[in-house]
Tab-separated table of C-alpha atoms and ligand atoms in Angstrom:
chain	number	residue	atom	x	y	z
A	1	UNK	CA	10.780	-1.187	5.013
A	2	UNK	CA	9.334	2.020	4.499
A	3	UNK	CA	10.198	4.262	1.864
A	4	UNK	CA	11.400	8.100	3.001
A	5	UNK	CA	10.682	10.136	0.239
A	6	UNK	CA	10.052	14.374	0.158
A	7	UNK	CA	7.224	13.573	-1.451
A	8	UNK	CA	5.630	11.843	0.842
A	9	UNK	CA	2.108	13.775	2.384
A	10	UNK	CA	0.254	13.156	5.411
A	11	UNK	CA	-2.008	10.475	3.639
A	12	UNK	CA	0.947	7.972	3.451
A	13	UNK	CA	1.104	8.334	-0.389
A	14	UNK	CA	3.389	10.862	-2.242
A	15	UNK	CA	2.424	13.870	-4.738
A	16	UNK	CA	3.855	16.149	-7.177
A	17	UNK	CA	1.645	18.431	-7.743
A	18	UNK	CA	-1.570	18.852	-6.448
A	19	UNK	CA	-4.119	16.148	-5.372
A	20	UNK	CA	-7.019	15.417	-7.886
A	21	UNK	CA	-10.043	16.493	-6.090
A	22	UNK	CA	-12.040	13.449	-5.954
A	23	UNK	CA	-8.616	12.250	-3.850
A	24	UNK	CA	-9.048	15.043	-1.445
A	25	UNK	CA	-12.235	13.629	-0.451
A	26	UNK	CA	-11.564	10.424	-0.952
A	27	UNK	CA	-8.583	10.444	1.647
A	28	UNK	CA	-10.520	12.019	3.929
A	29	UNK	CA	-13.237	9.484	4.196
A	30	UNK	CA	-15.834	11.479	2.603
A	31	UNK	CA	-16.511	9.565	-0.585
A	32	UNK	CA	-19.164	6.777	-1.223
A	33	UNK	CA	-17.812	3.872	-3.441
A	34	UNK	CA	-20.694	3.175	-5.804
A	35	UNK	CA	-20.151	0.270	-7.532
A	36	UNK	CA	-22.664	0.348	-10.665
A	37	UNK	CA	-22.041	-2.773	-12.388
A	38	UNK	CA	-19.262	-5.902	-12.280
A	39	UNK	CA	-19.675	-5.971	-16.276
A	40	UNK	CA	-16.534	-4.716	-17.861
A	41	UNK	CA	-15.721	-4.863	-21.764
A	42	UNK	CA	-11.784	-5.959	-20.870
A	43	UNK	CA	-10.818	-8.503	-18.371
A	44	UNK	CA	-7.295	-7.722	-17.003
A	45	UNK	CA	-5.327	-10.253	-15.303
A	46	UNK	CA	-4.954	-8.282	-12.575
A	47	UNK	CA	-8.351	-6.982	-12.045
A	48	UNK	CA	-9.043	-6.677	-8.289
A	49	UNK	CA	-12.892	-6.701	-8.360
A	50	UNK	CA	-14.274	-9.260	-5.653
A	51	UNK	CA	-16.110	-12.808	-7.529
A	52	UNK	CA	-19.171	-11.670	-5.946
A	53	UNK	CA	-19.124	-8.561	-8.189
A	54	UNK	CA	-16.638	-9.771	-11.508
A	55	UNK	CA	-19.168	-9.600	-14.574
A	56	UNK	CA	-21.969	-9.739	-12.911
A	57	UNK	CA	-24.610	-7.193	-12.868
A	58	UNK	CA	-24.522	-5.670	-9.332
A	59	UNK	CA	-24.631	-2.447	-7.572
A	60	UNK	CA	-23.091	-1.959	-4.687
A	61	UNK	CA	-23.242	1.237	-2.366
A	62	UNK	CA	-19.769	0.847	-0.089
A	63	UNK	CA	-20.427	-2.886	1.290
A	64	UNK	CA	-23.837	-2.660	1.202
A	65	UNK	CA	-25.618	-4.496	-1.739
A	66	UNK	CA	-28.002	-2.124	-2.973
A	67	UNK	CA	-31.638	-2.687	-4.536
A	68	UNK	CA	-32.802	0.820	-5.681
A	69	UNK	CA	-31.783	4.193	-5.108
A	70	UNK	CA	-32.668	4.330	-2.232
A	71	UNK	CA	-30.059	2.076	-0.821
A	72	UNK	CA	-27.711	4.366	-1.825
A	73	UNK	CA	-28.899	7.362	-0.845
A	74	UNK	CA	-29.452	6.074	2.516
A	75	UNK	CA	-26.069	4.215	2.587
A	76	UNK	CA	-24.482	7.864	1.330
A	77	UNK	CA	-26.347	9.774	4.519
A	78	UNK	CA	-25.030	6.747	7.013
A	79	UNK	CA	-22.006	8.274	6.171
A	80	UNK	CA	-22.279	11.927	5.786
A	81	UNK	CA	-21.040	11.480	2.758
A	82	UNK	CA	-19.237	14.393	0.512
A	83	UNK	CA	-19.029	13.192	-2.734
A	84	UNK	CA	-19.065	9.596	-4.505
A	85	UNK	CA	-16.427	7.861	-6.601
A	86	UNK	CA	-18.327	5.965	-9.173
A	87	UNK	CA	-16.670	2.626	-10.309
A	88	UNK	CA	-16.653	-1.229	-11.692
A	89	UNK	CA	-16.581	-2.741	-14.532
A	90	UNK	CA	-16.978	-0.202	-16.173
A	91	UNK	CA	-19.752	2.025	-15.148
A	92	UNK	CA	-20.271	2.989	-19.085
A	93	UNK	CA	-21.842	-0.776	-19.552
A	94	UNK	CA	-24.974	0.979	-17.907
A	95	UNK	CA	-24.834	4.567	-19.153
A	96	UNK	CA	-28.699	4.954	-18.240
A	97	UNK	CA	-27.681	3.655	-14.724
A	98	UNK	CA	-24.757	6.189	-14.090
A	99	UNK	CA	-26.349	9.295	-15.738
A	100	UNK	CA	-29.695	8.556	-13.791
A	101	UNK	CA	-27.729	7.782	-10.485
A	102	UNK	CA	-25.429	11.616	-11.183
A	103	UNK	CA	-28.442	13.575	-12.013
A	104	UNK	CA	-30.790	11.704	-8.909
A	105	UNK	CA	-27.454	12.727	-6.359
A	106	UNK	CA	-27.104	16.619	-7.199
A	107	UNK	CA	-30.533	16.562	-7.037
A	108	UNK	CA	-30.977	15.269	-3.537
A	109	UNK	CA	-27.194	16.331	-1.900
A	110	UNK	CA	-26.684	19.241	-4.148
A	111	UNK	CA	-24.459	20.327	-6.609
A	112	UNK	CA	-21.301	20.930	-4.185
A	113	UNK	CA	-21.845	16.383	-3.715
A	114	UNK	CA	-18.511	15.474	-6.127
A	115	UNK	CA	-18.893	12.913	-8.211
A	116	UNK	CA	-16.164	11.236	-10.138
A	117	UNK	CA	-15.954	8.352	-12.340
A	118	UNK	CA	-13.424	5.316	-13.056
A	119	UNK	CA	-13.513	3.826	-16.414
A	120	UNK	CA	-11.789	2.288	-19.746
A	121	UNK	CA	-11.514	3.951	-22.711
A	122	UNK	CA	-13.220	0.939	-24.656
A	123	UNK	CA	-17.318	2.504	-24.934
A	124	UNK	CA	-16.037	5.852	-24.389
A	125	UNK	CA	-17.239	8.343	-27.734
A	126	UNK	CA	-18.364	12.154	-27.546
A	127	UNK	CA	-21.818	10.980	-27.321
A	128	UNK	CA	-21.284	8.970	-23.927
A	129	UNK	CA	-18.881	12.022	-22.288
A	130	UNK	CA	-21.665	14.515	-23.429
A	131	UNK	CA	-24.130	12.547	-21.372
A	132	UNK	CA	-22.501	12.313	-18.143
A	133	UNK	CA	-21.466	15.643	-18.514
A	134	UNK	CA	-24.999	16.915	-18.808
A	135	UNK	CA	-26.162	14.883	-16.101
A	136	UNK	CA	-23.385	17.101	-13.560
A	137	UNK	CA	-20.404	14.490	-13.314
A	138	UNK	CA	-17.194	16.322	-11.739
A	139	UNK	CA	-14.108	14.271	-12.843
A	140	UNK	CA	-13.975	11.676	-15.112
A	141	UNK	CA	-10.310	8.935	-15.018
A	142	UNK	CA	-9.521	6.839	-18.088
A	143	UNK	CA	-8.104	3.410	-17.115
A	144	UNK	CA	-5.890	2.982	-19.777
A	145	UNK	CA	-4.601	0.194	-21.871
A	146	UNK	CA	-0.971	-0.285	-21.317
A	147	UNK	CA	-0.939	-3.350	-24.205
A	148	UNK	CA	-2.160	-1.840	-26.212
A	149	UNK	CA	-2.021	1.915	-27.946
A	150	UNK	CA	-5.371	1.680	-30.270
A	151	UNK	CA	-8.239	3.622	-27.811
A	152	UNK	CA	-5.563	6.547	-26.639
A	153	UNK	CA	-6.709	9.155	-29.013
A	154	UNK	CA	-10.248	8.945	-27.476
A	155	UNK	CA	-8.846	10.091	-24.233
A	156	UNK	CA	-8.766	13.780	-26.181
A	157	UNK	CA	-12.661	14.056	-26.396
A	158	UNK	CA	-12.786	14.801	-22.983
A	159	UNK	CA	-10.980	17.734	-22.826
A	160	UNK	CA	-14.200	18.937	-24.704
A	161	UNK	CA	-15.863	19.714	-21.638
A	162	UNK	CA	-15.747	21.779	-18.949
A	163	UNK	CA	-14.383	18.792	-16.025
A	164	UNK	CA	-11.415	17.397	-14.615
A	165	UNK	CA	-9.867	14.796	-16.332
A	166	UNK	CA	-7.201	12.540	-15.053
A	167	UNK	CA	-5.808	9.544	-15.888
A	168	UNK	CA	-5.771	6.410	-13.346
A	169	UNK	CA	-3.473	2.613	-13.835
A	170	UNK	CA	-1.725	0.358	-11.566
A	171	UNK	CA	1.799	0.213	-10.732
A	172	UNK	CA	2.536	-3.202	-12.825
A	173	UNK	CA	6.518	-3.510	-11.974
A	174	UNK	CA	6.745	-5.257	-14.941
A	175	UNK	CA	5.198	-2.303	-16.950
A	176	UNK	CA	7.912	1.170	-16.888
A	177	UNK	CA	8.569	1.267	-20.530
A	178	UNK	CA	4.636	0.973	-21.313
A	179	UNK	CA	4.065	3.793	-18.196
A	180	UNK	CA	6.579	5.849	-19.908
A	181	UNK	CA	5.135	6.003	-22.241
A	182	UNK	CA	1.262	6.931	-21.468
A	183	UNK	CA	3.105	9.660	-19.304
A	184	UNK	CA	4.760	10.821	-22.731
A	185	UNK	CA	0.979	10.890	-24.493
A	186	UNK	CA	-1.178	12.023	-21.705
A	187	UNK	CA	1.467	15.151	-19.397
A	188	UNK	CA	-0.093	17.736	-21.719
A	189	UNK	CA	-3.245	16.028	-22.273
A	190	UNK	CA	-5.145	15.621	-18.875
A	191	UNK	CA	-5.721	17.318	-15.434
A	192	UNK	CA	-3.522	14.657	-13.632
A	193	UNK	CA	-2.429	11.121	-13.196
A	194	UNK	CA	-3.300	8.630	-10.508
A	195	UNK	CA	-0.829	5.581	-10.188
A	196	UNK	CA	-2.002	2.867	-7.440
A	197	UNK	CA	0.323	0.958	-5.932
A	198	UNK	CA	-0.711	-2.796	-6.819
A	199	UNK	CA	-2.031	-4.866	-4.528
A	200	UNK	CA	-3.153	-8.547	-4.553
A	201	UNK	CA	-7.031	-8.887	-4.821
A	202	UNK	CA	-8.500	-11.897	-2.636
A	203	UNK	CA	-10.702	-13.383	-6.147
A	204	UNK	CA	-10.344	-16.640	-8.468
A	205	UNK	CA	-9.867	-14.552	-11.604
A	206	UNK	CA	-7.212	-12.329	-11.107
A	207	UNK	CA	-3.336	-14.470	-11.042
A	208	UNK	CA	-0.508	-11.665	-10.300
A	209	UNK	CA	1.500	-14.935	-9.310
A	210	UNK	CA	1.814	-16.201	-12.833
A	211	UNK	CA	3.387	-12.843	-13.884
A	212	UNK	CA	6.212	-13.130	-11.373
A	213	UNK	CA	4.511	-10.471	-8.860
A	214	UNK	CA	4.794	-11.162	-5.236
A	215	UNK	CA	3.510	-9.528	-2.343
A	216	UNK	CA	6.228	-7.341	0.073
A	217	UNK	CA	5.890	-9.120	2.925
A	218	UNK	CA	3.220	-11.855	4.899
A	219	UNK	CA	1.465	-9.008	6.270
A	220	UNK	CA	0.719	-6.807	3.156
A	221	UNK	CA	-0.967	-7.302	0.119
A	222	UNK	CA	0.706	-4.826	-1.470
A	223	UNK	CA	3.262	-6.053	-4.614
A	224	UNK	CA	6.855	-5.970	-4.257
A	225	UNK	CA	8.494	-3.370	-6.620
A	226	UNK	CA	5.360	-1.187	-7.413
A	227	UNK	CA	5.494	1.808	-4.848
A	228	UNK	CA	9.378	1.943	-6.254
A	229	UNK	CA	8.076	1.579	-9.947
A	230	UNK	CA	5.588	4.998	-8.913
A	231	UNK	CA	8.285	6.947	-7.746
A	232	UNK	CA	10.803	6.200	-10.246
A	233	UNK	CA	7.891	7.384	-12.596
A	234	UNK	CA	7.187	10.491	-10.440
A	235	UNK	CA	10.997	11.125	-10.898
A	236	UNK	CA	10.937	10.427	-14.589
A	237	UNK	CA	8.354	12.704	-15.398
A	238	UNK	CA	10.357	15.669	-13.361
A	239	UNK	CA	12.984	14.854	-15.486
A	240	UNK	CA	11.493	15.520	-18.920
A	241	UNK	CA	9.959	18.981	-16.907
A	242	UNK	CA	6.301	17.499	-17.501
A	243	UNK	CA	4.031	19.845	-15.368
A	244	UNK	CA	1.165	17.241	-14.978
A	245	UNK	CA	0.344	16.527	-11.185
A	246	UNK	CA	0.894	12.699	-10.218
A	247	UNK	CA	-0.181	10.968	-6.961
A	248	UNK	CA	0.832	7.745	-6.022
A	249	UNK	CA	-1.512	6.033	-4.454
A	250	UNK	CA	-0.265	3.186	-1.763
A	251	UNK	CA	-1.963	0.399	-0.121
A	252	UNK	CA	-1.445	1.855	3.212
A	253	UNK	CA	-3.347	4.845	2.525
A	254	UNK	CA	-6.658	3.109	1.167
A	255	UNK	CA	-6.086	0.648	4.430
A	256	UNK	CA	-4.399	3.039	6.971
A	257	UNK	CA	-5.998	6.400	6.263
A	258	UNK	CA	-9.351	6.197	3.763
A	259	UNK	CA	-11.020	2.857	4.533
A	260	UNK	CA	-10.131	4.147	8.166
A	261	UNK	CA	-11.340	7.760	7.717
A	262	UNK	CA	-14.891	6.319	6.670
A	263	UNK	CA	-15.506	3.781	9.412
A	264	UNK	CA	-15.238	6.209	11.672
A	265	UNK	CA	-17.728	9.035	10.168
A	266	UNK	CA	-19.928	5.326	9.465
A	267	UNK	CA	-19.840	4.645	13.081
A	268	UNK	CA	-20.161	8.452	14.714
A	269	UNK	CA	-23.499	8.643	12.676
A	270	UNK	CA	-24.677	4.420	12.530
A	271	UNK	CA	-23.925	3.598	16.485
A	272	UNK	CA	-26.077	3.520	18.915
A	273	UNK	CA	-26.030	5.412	22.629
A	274	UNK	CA	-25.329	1.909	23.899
A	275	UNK	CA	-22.438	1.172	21.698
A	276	UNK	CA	-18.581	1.818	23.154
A	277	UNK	CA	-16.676	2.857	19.876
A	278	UNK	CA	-13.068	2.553	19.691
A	279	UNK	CA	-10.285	4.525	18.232
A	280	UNK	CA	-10.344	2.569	15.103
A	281	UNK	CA	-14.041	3.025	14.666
A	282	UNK	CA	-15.261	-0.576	15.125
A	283	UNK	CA	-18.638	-0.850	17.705
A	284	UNK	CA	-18.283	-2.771	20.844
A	285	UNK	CA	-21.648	-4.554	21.599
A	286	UNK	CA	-23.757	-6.992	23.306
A	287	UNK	CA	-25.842	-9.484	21.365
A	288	UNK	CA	-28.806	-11.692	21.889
A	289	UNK	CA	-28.721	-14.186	18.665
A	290	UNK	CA	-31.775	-16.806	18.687
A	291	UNK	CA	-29.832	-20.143	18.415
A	292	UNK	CA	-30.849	-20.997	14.647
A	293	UNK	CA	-28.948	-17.626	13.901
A	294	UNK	CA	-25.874	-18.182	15.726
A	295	UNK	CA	-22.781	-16.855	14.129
A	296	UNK	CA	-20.844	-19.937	12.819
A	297	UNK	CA	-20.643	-21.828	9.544
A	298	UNK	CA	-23.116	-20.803	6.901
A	299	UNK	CA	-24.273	-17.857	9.202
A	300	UNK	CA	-24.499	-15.199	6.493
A	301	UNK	CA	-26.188	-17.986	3.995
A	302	UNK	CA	-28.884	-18.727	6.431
A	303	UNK	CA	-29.517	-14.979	7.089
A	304	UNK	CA	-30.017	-14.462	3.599
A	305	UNK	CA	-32.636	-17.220	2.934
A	306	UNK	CA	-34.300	-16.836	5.998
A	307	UNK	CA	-38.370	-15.299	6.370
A	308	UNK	CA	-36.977	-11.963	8.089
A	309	UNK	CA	-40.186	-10.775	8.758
A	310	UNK	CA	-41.466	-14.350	10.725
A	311	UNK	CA	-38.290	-13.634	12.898
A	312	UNK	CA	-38.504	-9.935	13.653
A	313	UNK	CA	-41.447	-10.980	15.325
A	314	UNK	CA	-39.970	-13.531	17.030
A	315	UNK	CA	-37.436	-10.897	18.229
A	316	UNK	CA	-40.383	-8.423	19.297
A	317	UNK	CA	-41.638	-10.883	21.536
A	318	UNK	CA	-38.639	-11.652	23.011
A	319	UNK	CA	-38.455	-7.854	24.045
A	320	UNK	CA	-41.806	-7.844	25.534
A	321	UNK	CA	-40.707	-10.631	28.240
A	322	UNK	CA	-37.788	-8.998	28.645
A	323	UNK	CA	-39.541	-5.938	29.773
A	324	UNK	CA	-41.502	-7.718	31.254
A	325	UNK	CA	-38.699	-8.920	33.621
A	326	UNK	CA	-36.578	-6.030	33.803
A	327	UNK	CA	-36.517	-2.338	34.176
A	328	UNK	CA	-35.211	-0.920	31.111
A	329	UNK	CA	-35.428	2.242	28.313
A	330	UNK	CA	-36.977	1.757	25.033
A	331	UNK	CA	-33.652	2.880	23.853
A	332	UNK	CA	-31.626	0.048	25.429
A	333	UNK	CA	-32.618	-3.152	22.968
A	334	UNK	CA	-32.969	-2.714	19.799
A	335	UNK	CA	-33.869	-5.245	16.979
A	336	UNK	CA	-30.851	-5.560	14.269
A	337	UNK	CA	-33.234	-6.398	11.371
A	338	UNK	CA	-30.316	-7.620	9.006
A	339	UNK	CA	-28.776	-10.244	11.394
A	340	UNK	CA	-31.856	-11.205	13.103
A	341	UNK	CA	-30.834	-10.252	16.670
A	342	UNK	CA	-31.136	-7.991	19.884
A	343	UNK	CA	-28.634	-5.393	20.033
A	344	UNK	CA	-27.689	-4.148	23.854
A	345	UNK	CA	-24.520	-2.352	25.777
A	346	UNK	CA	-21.623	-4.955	26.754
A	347	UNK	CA	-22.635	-4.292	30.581
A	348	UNK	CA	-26.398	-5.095	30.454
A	349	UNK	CA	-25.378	-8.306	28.658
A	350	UNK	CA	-23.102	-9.448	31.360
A	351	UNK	CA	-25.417	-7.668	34.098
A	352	UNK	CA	-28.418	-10.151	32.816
A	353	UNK	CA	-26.725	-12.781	31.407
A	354	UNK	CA	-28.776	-15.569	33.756
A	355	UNK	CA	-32.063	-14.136	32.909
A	356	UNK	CA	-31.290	-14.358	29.115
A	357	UNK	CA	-29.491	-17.700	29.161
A	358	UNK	CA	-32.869	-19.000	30.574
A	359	UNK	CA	-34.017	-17.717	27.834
A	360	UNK	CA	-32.312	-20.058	25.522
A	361	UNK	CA	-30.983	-16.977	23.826
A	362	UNK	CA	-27.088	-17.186	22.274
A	363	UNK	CA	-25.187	-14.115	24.287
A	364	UNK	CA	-22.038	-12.858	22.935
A	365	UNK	CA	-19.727	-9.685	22.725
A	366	UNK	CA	-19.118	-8.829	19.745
A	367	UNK	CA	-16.731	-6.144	17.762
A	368	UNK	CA	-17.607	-4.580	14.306
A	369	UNK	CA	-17.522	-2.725	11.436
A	370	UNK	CA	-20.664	-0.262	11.446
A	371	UNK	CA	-20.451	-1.061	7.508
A	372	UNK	CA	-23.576	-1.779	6.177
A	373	UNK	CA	-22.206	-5.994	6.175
A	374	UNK	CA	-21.495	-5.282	10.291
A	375	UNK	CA	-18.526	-7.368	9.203
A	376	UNK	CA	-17.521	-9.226	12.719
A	377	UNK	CA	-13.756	-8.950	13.707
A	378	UNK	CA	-14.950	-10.310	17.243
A	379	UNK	CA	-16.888	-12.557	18.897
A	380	UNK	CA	-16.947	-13.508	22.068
A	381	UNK	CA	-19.737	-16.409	23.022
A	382	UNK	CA	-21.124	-15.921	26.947
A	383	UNK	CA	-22.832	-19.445	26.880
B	401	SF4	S1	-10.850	-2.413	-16.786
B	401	SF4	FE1	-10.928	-2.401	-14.537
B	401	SF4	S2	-12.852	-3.454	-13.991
B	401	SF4	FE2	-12.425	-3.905	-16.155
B	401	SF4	S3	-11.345	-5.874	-16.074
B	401	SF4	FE3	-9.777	-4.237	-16.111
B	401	SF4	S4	-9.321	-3.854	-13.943
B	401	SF4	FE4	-11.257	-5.027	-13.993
């Protein structure tokens, strides 16, 4: 059941005070995720970082698993991105990597692009703040240790310099008297304080089971008791007159409102004429798969391994007899160079579909993300 609450905003999460900045642009869709590396110093039970990404060495740009620079950047502009929350692990693992990335993004966006960083207090000392200061971070969160009291006093060095600083945990119901107390330390501290309502993550490592957490119902993955625990600490701090702002962050606004806010800048600027987008963002398409590439177990695996370049020619040809056959507009097929297929519009597929079954393409209508993984949510086969 939902919870009615004054504080609730128009995001579907509830503030006193106002929003940190980076969550302005966040909610709004306007923030790339960079992910900068899955090595962390702690490992938290309830750490929701994917097993693709959990202490390994990765960066990620939103979904899209990037190589260089480059990747990001481009992944950043495929969104019209505002800003960038950087995150992990904990991005401190690879300083050089962080700095280098902040410096490299005011540089190209500008110094308006805010950045703003996730991390634990464990490698944080004056030196390391100084550093990402310099190179132009906006914001900087400390994930704090609710076990345990020893790094606190660090959080103070970075109210040496001239940024936001906030303070970000999860809503562990089992966890009020430890909350209470950060909210005690930090109210005169820092800018602000992020709580997120907990949600299960879908890896091997984390286990909220064993500690008694369940989710609030079959369709959410959202913890029972957390979104209470969040505004029984909102309430708590009001009570002891604490001016510090608090938002509390739910699962239905990262789902419902950010995650939904991006897909749909992703897919104005990412989608092609031929495309039919719907409300929710996702791109409605036709596509020609060659039949070693047909969706279906081990589909992504097979992509990955394959010789892309031997097949991209393959899929040149294939346009050259189709012109060859038909009247059409450069504009109308285009080669998808990451799944290894021809991209159309829903009605030339069905239109044609005789002349590229003889083909002995695969033909199928499909419905996506326009993420950078073009995660399918539909697919339906023509053959
Ligand atoms: S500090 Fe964050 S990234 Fe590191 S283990 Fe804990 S939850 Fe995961």
């Amino acid at each position: 059941m939902a919870i009615k609450n004054k504080l609730e905003n128009r995001f579907h999460s509830y503030n006193s005070g106002k929003l940190p900045k980076g969550c302005v642009y966040c909610v709004k869709g306007e923030k790339l995720v960079l992910f900068v590396t899955g090595v962390c110093p702690r490992k938290c039970y309830f750490c929701p970082v994917s097993d693709e990404k959990y202490q390994k060495d990765v960066v990620f740009a939103n979904e899209l698993k990037a190589r260089n620079f480059k990747d990001i950047f481009a992944e950043a502009k495929a969104m019209n991105a505002k800003g960038s929350g950087i995150t992990g692990g904990d991005p401190l693992v690879k300083l050089n990597r962080t700095t280098d990335y902040i410096k490299k993004s005011k540089k190209y966006f500008g110094k308006k692009f805010h950045i703003h960083i996730y991390t634990s207090l464990n490698l944080v000392s004056e030196k390391t703040l100084k550093k990402l200061y310099l190179a132009g971070l906006d914001e900087i969160r400390f994930h704090l240790d609710l076990d345990s009291k020893k790094l606190w006093k660090k959080l103070e060095l970075a109210k040496k310099f001239n940024w936001d600083v906030g303070v970000e945990l999860p809503l562990l119901p089992n966890k009020e008297k430890e909350i209470m107390e950060i909210i005690d330390y930090i109210h005169d501290k820092v800018d602000f304080l992020n709580l997120n309502e907990l949600e299960v993550a879908d890896n091997n490592h984390s286990n909220l089971k064993q500690f008694g957490f369940h989710v609030k119902n079959k369709t959410s993955y959202a913890i029972k008791g957390s979104l209470e625990l969040g505004l029984k600490l909102i309430n708590y701090s009001k009570s002891k007159k604490y001016k510090i702002p608090i938002h509390l962050c739910t699962a239905k606004l990262k789902d419902a409102v950010q995650l939904s806010n991006r897909i749909k800048r992703e897919a104005k600027i990412i989608k092609h004429d031929f495309d039919i987008m719907d409300k929710e963002g996702l791109l409605i398409r036709g596509a020609l798969y060659l039949p070693e590439f047909k969706p279906g177990f081990s589909y992504r695996k097979k992509l990955k391994n394959a010789n892309k370049e031997k097949y991209i020619k393959k899929l040149n040809r294939l346009i050259i007899k189709i012109k060859n056959k038909l009247k059409f507009n450069n504009n109308d097929f285009v080669i998808d160079k990451n799944k290894l297929r021809i991209l159309l519009s829903k009605k030339n597929i069905i239109k044609n579909k005789e002349l590229f079954l003889k083909m002995n393409l695969v033909l199928a209508i499909v419905t996506e993300y326009p993420t950078a993984d073009q995660f399918e949510v539909e697919l339906e086969f023509l053959n």
